[in-house]
XYZ file of C-alpha atoms in Angstrom:
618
model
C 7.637 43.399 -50.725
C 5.409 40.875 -52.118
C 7.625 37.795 -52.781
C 7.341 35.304 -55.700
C 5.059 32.226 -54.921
C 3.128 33.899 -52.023
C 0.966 36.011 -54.187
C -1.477 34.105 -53.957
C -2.795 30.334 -52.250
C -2.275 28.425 -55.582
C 1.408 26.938 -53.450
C -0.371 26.520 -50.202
C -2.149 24.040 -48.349
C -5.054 25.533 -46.011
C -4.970 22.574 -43.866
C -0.950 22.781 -43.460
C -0.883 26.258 -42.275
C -3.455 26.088 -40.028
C -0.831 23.398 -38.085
C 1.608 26.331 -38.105
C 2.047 28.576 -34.743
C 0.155 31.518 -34.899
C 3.027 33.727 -34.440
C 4.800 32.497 -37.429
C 1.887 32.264 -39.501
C 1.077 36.040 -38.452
C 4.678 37.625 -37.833
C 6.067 35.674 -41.068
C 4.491 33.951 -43.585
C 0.949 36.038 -43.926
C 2.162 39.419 -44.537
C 4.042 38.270 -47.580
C 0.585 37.266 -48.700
C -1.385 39.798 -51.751
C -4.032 40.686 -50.445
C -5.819 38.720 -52.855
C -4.225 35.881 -51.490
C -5.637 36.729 -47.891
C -8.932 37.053 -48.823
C -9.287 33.654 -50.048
C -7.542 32.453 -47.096
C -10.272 34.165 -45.433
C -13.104 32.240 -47.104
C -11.418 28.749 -46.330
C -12.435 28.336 -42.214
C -13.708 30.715 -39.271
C -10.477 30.160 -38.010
C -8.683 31.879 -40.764
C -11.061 34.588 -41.169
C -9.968 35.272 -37.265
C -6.321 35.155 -38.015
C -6.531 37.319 -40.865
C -8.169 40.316 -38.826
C -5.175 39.895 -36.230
C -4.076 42.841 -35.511
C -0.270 41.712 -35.761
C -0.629 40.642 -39.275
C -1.700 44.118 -40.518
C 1.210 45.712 -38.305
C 3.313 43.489 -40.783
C 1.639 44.501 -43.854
C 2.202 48.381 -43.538
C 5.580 47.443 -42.563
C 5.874 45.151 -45.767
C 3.609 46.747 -48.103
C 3.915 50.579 -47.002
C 7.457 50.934 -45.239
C 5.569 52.126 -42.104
C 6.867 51.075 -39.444
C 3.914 51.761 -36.416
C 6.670 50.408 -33.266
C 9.071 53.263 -34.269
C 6.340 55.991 -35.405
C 3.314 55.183 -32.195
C 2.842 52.975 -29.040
C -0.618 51.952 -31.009
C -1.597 48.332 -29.972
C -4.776 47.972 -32.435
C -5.985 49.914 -35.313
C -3.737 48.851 -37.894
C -6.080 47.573 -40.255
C -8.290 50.865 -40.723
C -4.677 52.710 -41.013
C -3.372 50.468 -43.724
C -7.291 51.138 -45.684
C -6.382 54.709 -45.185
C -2.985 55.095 -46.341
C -3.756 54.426 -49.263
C -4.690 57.992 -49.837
C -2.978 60.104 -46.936
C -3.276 63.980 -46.659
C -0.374 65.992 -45.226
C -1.132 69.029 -43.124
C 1.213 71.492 -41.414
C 0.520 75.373 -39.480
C 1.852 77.283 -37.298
C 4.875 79.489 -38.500
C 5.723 78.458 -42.185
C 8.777 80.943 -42.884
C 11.876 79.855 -44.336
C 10.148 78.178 -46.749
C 8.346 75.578 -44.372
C 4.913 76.781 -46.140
C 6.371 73.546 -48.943
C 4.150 75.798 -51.660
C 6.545 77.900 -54.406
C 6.064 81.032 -54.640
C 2.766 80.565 -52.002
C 1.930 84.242 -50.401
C 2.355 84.147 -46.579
C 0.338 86.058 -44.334
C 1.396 88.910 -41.862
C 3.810 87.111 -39.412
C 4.074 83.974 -41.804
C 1.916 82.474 -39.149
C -0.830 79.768 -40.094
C -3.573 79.584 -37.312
C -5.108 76.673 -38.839
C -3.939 73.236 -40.159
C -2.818 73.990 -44.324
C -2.608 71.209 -46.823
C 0.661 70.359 -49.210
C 0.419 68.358 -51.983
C 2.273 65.379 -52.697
C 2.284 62.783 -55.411
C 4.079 60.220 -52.983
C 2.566 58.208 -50.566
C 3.410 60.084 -47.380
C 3.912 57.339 -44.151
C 5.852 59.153 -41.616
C 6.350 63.089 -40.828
C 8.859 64.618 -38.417
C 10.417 68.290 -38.520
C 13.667 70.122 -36.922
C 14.248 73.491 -35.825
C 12.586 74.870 -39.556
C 12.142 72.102 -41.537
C 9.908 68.974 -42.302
C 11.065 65.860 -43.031
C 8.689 63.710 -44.499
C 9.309 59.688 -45.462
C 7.501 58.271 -48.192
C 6.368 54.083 -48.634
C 9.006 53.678 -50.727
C 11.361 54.816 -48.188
C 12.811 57.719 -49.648
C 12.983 61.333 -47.803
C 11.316 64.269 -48.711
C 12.394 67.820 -47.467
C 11.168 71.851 -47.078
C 12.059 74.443 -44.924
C 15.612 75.253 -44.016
C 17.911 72.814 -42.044
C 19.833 75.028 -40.377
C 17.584 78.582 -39.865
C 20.551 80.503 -38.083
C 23.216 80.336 -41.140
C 22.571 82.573 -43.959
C 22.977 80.976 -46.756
C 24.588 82.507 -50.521
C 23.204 80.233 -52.785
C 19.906 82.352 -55.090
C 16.810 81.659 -53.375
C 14.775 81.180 -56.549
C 18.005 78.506 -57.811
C 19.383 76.878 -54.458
C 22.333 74.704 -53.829
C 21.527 71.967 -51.092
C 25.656 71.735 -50.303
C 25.111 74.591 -47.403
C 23.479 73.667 -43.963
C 21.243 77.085 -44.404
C 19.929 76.300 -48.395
C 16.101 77.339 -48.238
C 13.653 74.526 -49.857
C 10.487 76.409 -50.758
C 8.461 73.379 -52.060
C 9.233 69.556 -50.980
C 12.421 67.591 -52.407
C 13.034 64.483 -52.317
C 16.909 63.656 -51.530
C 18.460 60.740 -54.044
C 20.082 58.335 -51.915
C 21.184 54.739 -52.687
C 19.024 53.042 -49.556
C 15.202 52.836 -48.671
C 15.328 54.395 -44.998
C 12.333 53.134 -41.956
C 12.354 56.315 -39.692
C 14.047 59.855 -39.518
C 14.703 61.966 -36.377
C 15.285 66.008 -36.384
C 17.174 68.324 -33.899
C 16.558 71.984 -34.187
C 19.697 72.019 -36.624
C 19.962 68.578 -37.898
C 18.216 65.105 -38.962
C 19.139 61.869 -38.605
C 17.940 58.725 -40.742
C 18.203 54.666 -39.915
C 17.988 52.707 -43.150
C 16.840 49.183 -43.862
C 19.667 47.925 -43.152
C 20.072 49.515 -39.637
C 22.160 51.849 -40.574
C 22.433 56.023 -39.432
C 23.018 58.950 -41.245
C 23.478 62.196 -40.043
C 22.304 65.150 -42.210
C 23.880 68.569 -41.095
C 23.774 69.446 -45.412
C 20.874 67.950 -47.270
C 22.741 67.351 -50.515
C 25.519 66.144 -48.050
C 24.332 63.636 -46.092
C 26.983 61.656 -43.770
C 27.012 58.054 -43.323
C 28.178 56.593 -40.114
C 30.560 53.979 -40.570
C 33.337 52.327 -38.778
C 34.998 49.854 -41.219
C 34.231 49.287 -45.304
C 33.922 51.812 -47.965
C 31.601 54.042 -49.529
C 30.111 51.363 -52.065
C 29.338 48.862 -49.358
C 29.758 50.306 -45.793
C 29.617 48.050 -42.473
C 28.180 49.697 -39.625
C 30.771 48.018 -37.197
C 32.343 49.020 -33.783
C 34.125 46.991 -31.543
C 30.925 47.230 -29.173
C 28.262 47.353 -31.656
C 29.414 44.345 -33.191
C 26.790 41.316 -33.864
C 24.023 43.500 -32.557
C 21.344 45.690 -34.873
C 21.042 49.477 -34.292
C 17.217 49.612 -33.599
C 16.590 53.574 -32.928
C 18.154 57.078 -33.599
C 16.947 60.066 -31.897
C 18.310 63.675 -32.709
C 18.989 65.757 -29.457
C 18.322 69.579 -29.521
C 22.228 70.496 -30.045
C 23.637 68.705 -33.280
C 23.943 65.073 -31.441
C 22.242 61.781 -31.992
C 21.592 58.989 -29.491
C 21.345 55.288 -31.052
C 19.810 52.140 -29.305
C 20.866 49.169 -30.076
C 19.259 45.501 -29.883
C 20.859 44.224 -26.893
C 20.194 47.311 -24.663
C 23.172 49.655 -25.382
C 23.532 53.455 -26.025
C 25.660 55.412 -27.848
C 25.854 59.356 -28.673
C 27.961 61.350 -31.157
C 28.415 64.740 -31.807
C 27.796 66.184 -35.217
C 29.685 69.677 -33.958
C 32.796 68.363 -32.746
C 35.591 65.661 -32.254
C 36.415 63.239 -35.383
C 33.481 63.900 -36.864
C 33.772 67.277 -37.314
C 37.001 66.944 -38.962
C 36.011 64.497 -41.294
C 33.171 66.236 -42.512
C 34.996 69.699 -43.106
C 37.848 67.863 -44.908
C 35.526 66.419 -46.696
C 33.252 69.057 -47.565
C 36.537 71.563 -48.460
C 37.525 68.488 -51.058
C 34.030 68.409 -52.243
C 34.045 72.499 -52.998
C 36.910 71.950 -54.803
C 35.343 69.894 -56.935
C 33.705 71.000 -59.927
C 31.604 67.582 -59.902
C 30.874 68.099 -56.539
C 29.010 70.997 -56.049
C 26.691 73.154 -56.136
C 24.328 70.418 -55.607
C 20.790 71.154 -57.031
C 17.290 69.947 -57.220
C 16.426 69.085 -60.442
C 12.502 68.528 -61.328
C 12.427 67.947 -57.332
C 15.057 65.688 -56.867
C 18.578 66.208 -54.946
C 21.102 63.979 -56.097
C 22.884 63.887 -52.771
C 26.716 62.379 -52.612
C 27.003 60.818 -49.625
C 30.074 61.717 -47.261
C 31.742 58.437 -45.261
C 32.496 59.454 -41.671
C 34.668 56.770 -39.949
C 33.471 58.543 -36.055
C 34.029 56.701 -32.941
C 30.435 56.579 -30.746
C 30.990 57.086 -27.648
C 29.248 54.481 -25.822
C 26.935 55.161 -22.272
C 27.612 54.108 -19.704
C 25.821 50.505 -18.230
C 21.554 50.517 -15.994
C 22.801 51.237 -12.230
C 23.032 47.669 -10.930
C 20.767 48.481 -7.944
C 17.319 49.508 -9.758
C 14.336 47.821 -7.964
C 12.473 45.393 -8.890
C 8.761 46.964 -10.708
C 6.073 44.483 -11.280
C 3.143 47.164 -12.885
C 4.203 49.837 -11.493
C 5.108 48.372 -7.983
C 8.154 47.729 -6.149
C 8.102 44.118 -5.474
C 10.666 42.216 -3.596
C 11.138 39.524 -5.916
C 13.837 39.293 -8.696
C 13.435 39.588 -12.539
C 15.382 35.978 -14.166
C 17.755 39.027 -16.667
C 18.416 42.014 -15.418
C 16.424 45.356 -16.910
C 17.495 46.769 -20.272
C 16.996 49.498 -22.144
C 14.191 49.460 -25.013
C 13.638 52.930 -25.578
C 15.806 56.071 -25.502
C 15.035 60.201 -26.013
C 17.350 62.517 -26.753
C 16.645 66.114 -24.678
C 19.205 68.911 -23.532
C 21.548 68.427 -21.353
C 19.975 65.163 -20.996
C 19.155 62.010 -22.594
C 16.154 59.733 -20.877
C 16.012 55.970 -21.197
C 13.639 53.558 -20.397
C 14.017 49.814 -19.515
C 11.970 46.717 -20.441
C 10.104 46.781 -17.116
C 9.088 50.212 -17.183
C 12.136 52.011 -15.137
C 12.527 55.801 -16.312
C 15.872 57.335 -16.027
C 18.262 60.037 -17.355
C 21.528 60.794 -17.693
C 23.399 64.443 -17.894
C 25.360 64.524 -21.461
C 26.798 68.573 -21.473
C 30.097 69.410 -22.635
C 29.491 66.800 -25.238
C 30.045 69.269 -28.251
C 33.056 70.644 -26.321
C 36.440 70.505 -28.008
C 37.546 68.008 -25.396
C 33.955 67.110 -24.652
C 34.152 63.505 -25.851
C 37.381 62.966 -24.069
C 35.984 64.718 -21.155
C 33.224 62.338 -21.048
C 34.462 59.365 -21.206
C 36.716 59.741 -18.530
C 33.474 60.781 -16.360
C 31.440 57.657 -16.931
C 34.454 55.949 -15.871
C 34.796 57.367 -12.819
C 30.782 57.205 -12.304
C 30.456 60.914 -12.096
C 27.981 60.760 -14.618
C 25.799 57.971 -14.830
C 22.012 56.630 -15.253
C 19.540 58.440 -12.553
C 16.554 56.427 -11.467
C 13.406 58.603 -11.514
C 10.687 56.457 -9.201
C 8.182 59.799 -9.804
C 7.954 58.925 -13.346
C 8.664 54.617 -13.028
C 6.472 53.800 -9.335
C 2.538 53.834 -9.154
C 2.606 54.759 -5.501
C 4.404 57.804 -6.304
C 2.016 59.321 -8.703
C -1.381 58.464 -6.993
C -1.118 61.026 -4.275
C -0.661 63.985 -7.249
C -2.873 66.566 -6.353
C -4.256 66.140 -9.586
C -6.006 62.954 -8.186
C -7.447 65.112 -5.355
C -9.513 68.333 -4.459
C -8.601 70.916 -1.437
C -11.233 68.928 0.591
C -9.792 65.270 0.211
C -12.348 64.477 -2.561
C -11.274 62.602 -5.581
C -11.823 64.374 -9.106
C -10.654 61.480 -11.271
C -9.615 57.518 -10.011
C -5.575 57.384 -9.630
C -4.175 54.377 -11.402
C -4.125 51.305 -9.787
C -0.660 50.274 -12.000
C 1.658 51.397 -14.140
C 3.884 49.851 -16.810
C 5.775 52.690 -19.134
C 6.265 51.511 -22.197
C 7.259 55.259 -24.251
C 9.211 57.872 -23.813
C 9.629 60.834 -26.038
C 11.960 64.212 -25.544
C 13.209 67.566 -26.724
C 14.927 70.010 -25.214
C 13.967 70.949 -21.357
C 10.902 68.634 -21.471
C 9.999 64.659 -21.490
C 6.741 62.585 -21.790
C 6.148 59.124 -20.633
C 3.103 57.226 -21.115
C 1.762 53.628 -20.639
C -0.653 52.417 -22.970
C -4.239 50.916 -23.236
C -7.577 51.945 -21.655
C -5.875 52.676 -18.431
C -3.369 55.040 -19.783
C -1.362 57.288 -17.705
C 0.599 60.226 -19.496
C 3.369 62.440 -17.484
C 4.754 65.340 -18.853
C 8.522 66.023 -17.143
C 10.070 70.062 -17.156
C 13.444 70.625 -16.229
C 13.174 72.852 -12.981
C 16.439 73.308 -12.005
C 20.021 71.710 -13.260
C 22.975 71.251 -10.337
C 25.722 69.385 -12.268
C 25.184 65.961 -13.191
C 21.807 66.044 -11.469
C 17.973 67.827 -13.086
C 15.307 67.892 -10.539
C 12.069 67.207 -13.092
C 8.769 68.991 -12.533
C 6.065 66.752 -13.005
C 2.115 67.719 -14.735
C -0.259 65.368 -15.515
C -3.091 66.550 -17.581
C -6.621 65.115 -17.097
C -7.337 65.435 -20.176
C -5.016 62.680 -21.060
C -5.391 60.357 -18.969
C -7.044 56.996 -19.755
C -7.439 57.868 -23.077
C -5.463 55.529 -24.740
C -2.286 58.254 -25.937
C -0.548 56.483 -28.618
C 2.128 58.921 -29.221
C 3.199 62.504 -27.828
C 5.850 65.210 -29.455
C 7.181 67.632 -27.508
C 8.692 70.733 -28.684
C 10.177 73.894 -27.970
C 6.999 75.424 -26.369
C 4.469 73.401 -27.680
C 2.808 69.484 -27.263
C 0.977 67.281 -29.572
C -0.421 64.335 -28.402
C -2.447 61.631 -30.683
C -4.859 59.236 -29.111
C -5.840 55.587 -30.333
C -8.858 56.898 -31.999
C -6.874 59.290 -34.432
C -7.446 62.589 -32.599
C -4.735 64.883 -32.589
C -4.357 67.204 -29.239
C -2.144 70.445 -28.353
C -1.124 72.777 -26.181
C 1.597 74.860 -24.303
C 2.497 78.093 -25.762
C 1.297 79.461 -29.001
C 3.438 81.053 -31.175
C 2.646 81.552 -34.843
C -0.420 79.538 -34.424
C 1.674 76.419 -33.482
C -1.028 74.766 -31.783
C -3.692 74.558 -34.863
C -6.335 75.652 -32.564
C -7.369 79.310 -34.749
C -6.653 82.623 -33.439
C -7.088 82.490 -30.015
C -8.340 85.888 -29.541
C -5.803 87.628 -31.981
C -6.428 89.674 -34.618
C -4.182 89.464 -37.888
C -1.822 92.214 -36.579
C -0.782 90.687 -33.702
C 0.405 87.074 -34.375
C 3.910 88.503 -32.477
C 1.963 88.048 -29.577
C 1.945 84.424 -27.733
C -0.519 83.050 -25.956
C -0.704 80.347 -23.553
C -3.188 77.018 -23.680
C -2.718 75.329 -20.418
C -4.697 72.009 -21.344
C -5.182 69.793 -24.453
C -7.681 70.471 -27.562
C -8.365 68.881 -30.203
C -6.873 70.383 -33.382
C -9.600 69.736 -36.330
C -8.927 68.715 -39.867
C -12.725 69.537 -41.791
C -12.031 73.175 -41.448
C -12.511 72.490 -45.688
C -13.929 69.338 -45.646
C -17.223 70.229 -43.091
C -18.896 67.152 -41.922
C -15.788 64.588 -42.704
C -14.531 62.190 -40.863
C -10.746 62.746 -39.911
C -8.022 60.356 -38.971
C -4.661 61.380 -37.694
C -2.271 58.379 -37.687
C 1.276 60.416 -37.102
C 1.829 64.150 -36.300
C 5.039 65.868 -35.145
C 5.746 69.422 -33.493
C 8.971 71.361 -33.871
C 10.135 74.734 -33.539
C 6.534 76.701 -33.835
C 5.865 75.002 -36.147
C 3.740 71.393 -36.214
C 2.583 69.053 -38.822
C 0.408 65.825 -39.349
C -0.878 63.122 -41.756
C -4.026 62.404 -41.601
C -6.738 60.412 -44.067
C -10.606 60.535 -44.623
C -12.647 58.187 -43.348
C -15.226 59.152 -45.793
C -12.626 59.132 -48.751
C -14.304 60.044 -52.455
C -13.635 56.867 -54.597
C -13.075 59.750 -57.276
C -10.485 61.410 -55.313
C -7.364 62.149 -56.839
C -4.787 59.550 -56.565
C -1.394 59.610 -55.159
C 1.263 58.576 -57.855
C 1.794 54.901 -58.191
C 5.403 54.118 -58.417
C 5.941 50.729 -59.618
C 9.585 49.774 -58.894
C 8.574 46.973 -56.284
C 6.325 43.938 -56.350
C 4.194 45.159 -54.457
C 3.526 48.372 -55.540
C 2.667 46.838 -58.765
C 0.566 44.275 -57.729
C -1.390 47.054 -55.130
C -3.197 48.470 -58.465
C -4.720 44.937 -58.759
C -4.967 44.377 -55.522
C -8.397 44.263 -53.419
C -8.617 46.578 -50.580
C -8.162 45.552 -46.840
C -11.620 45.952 -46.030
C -12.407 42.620 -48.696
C -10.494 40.819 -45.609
C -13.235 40.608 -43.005
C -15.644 38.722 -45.063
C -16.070 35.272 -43.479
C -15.882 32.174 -44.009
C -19.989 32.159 -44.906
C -18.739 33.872 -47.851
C -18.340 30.448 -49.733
C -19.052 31.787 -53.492
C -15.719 33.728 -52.929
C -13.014 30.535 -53.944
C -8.892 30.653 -54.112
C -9.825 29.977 -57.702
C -11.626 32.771 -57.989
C -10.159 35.518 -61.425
C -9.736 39.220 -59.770
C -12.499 41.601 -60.522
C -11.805 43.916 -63.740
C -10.278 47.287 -62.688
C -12.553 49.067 -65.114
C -15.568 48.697 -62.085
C -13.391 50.432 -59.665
C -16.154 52.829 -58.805
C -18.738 50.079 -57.760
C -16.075 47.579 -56.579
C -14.651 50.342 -53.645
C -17.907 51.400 -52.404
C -19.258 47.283 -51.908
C -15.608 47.195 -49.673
C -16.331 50.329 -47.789
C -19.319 49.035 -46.870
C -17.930 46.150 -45.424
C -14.752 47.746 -44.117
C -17.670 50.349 -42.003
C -19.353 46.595 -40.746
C -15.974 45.500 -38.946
C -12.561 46.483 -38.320
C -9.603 45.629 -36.705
């Protein structure tokens, strides 16, 4: 949000912020900045025209400005200023299978099979940032941070509510055409199982949604109105991811390198919920809940569940210096940054780039938790060090790195720092970042108790190709590279992979085929000749989705709907586009005195910015 007195330079001093550390000046104080205000920043010294192209500060401005949050959505580095030009005006796309209702069109025809070969558009009047789906569902996150849903939750219950009039109280309730669910909290990121979807609001807190018009809130002390997310563990720390597992758990990471997983299918929860749910039924002001001109009014149910927390990094892990073991010692000990969520596992991965996993089954058992607990005690279950997926020297003698004859068909890498990790189901992906990229793709191969033994594939195609996030699903990848291509492949079901018909007619879309290495899934199949960008993308079930904008937007495009109920989004229809930000400081005619340009010469006023924006940009 745009706060009072930073809207523009009129209650600054040019030559007192540039004695300010850069970090502050581009972590803190410029993304609360207009963009009006940046530009004439911009104009003042070379120096600030530099700072104001950082590609920090923009990170911060489609967090502020756009509730996108590019840490929790991509492991993109660079780029951000192009993505926040093109957000502005973001298209969704989804194929592959598009039954129970995941097609988001009412009353839309589906073909034979329900099966969509090619990438489809839905409409929305939001401003779609972030798009993830579940077993047959989308969940979609708009910049105001509210969540949109279609599809079905929960595809294996049948649910009695009338298709053409349904009741979002059920975990099966069929939404045809995208809803948005009425909650009391803006929300950063979402997270989908096959059956349920987790959220983490702004202020760090989860819910679970097993019922869309029922969504639970995680709590351990408070009330409804104002509920602390507090546990005797999680105390004075921040909850800083959620991840959805394939059965109905969810993992959560928290600030100072701790995990936790709860069940959404047994224990306390469980009970709350159906007590809960039975009182709600009861109720004639609780249900049916309905969506009325699109909108869900959800009524959030409390659920006072204990976490049960993992158990601590194996006190032994070497010592990994890009890749390498070294003999030296780190001055703190390796914590976790990242966690993934498959089945029977969940995978974690440490701050200097150790991969591990730990088995979690019997979780959803009636005794599971109990079970558990007693287990990590007694170290039969604990974190797994995988050196295949953490150590350079153990993935440059892949064969994929070598011919029959000894020859070498593409350079190994010379290091390796992991810095993502992504999971569903049987399969994982890791991947570093940067020109040097390496990407490894993990397939459970055979489970003996509390231990997996992972097969490893590295596609060439991937490799140092800068891979800035990867999804996988239940047969299927995606993969999106720093450049906004979107890749996929595995099994095609449905026409999961976006990649046409693959040698199938229109009678036999029951039939699967198999696409053993990446390609590129294309966006201009109606827009011939356009320039595509893919910025986030998700695959789930057989079904995958993306959001993508036009690099060669039409100024007379239609425009998303403008929802003025911050600062900012206000000032944005006054505000001059990113691309005004990389004129320099030559540009001396352009004064922090300077009026705003009219809106009525919107026409001639975007195309002068797209031409600079095409000159440079960061």
């Amino acid at each position: 949000m745009v706060k009072k007195g930073l809207s523009s330079l009129s209650n600054f001093d040019a030559m007192s912020l540039s004695a300010l550390p850069f970090d502050l000046l581009v972590d803190h104080l410029l993304p609360s900045l207009s963009l009006t205000g940046l530009l004439a920043l911009t104009c003042t010294s070379k120096d600030f025209a530099t700072t104001c192209s950082d590609p920090i500060l923009w990170k911060r401005k489609l967090e502020t400005d756009f509730n996108y949050y590019p840490s929790a959505e991509t492991a993109r580095t660079s780029g951000f200023k192009l993505i926040y030009k093109g957000i502005h005006r973001p298209k969704v796309f989804i194929w592959g299978h598009l039954g129970h209702g995941r097609r988001g069109v009412e009353g839309a025809e589906l073909p034979r099979g329900e099966a969509f070969p090619y990438p489809v558009e839905v409409k929305f009047k939001r401003r779609i940032v972030s798009l993830t789906s579940g077993g047959w569902s989308y969940h979609a996150l708009d910049d105001t941070g509210n969540i949109h849903v279609w599809g079905t939750l929960n595809g294996t219950v049948i649910f009695h509510s009338p298709p053409e009039d349904p009741w979002f109280a059920e975990s099966g309730s069929r939404a045809t055409a995208p809803i948005r669910l009425d909650l009391p909290t803006r929300f950063i990121s979402t997270s989908c199982g096959r059956t349920h979807s987790a959220a983490l609001d702004i202020e760090h807190r989860v819910w679970l949604f097993t019922r869309w018009g029922r969504p639970n809130l995680l709590a351990f002390t408070g009330t409804l109105d104002k509920p602390i997310q507090r546990h005797p563990r999680i105390e004075n720390t921040q909850i800083i991811q959620v991840d959805c597992g394939f059965d109905p758990s969810v993992v959560f990471l928290t600030a100072d390198g701790r995990a936790f997983i709860i069940w959404a299918s047994s224990g306390s929860f469980l009970h709350q919920e159906t007590i809960a749910n039975a009182a709600l039924d009861a109720n004639d002001d609780g249900s049916p809940v309905k969506a009325i001109d699109g909108v869900v009014k959800c009524i959030p149910v409390l659920i006072r569940a204990e976490p049960l927390m993992l158990p601590p990094l194996p006190s032994d892990l070497p010592h990994l210096q890009a890749g390498v073991v070294t003999e030296g010692h780190p001055n703190s000990p390796p914590k976790l940054i990242k966690i993934a969520a498959g089945s029977p596992y969940i995978v974690g991965l440490t701050d200097q780039g150790h991969v591990l996993y730990m088995v979690v089954r019997g979780g959803d058992a009636a005794d599971g938790l109990e079970t558990l607990r007693e287990e990590f005690n007694r170290g039969i279950r604990r974190w797994i060090y995988l050196p295949q997926f953490s150590e350079v020297n153990e993935i440059v003698n892949d064969s994929v790195y070598t011919t029959e004859d000894g020859a070498s068909e593409m350079s190994p890498p010379k290091t390796l720092n992991i810095t993502h990790i992504s999971s569903h189901l049987e399969s994982f992906v890791v991947y570093s970042t940067g020109a040097s990229s390496v990407v490894l793709v993990a397939t459970l191969a055979a489970l003996d108790g509390v231990h997996i033994r992972f097969h490893r594939m590295i596609h060439p195609t991937l490799q140092g190709r800068e891979i800035v996030s990867v999804s996988p699903s239940e047969s299927h990848f995606a993969a999106l590279d720093a450049d906004g291509t979107m890749l996929t492949w595995g099994i095609d079901h449905r026409g999961c992979l976006g990649q046409g018909e693959l040698g199938r007619s229109n009678g036999q879309w029951w039939r699967s085929v198999p696409v053993d290495q990446p390609a590129k899934v294309r966006f201009d199949r109606n827009f011939l000749g356009r320039r595509m960008f893919c910025y986030s993308m998700t695959a789930g079930g057989w079904h995958t989705g993306a959001l993508v904008f036009d690099l060669d937007d039409d100024p007379k495009a239609e425009e998303v709907e403008e929802l003025p109920s911050t600062e900012t989004q206000v000032a944005k229809q006054e505000e001059p586009s990113p691309s005004d930000l990389v004129v320099s400081a030559k540009s001396r005619s352009l004064t922090m005195d300077q009026p705003q340009r009219s809106s009525s010469s919107k026409g001639s006023k975007w195309k002068r910015w797209k031409s600079i924006f095409k000159r440079k940009t960061v």
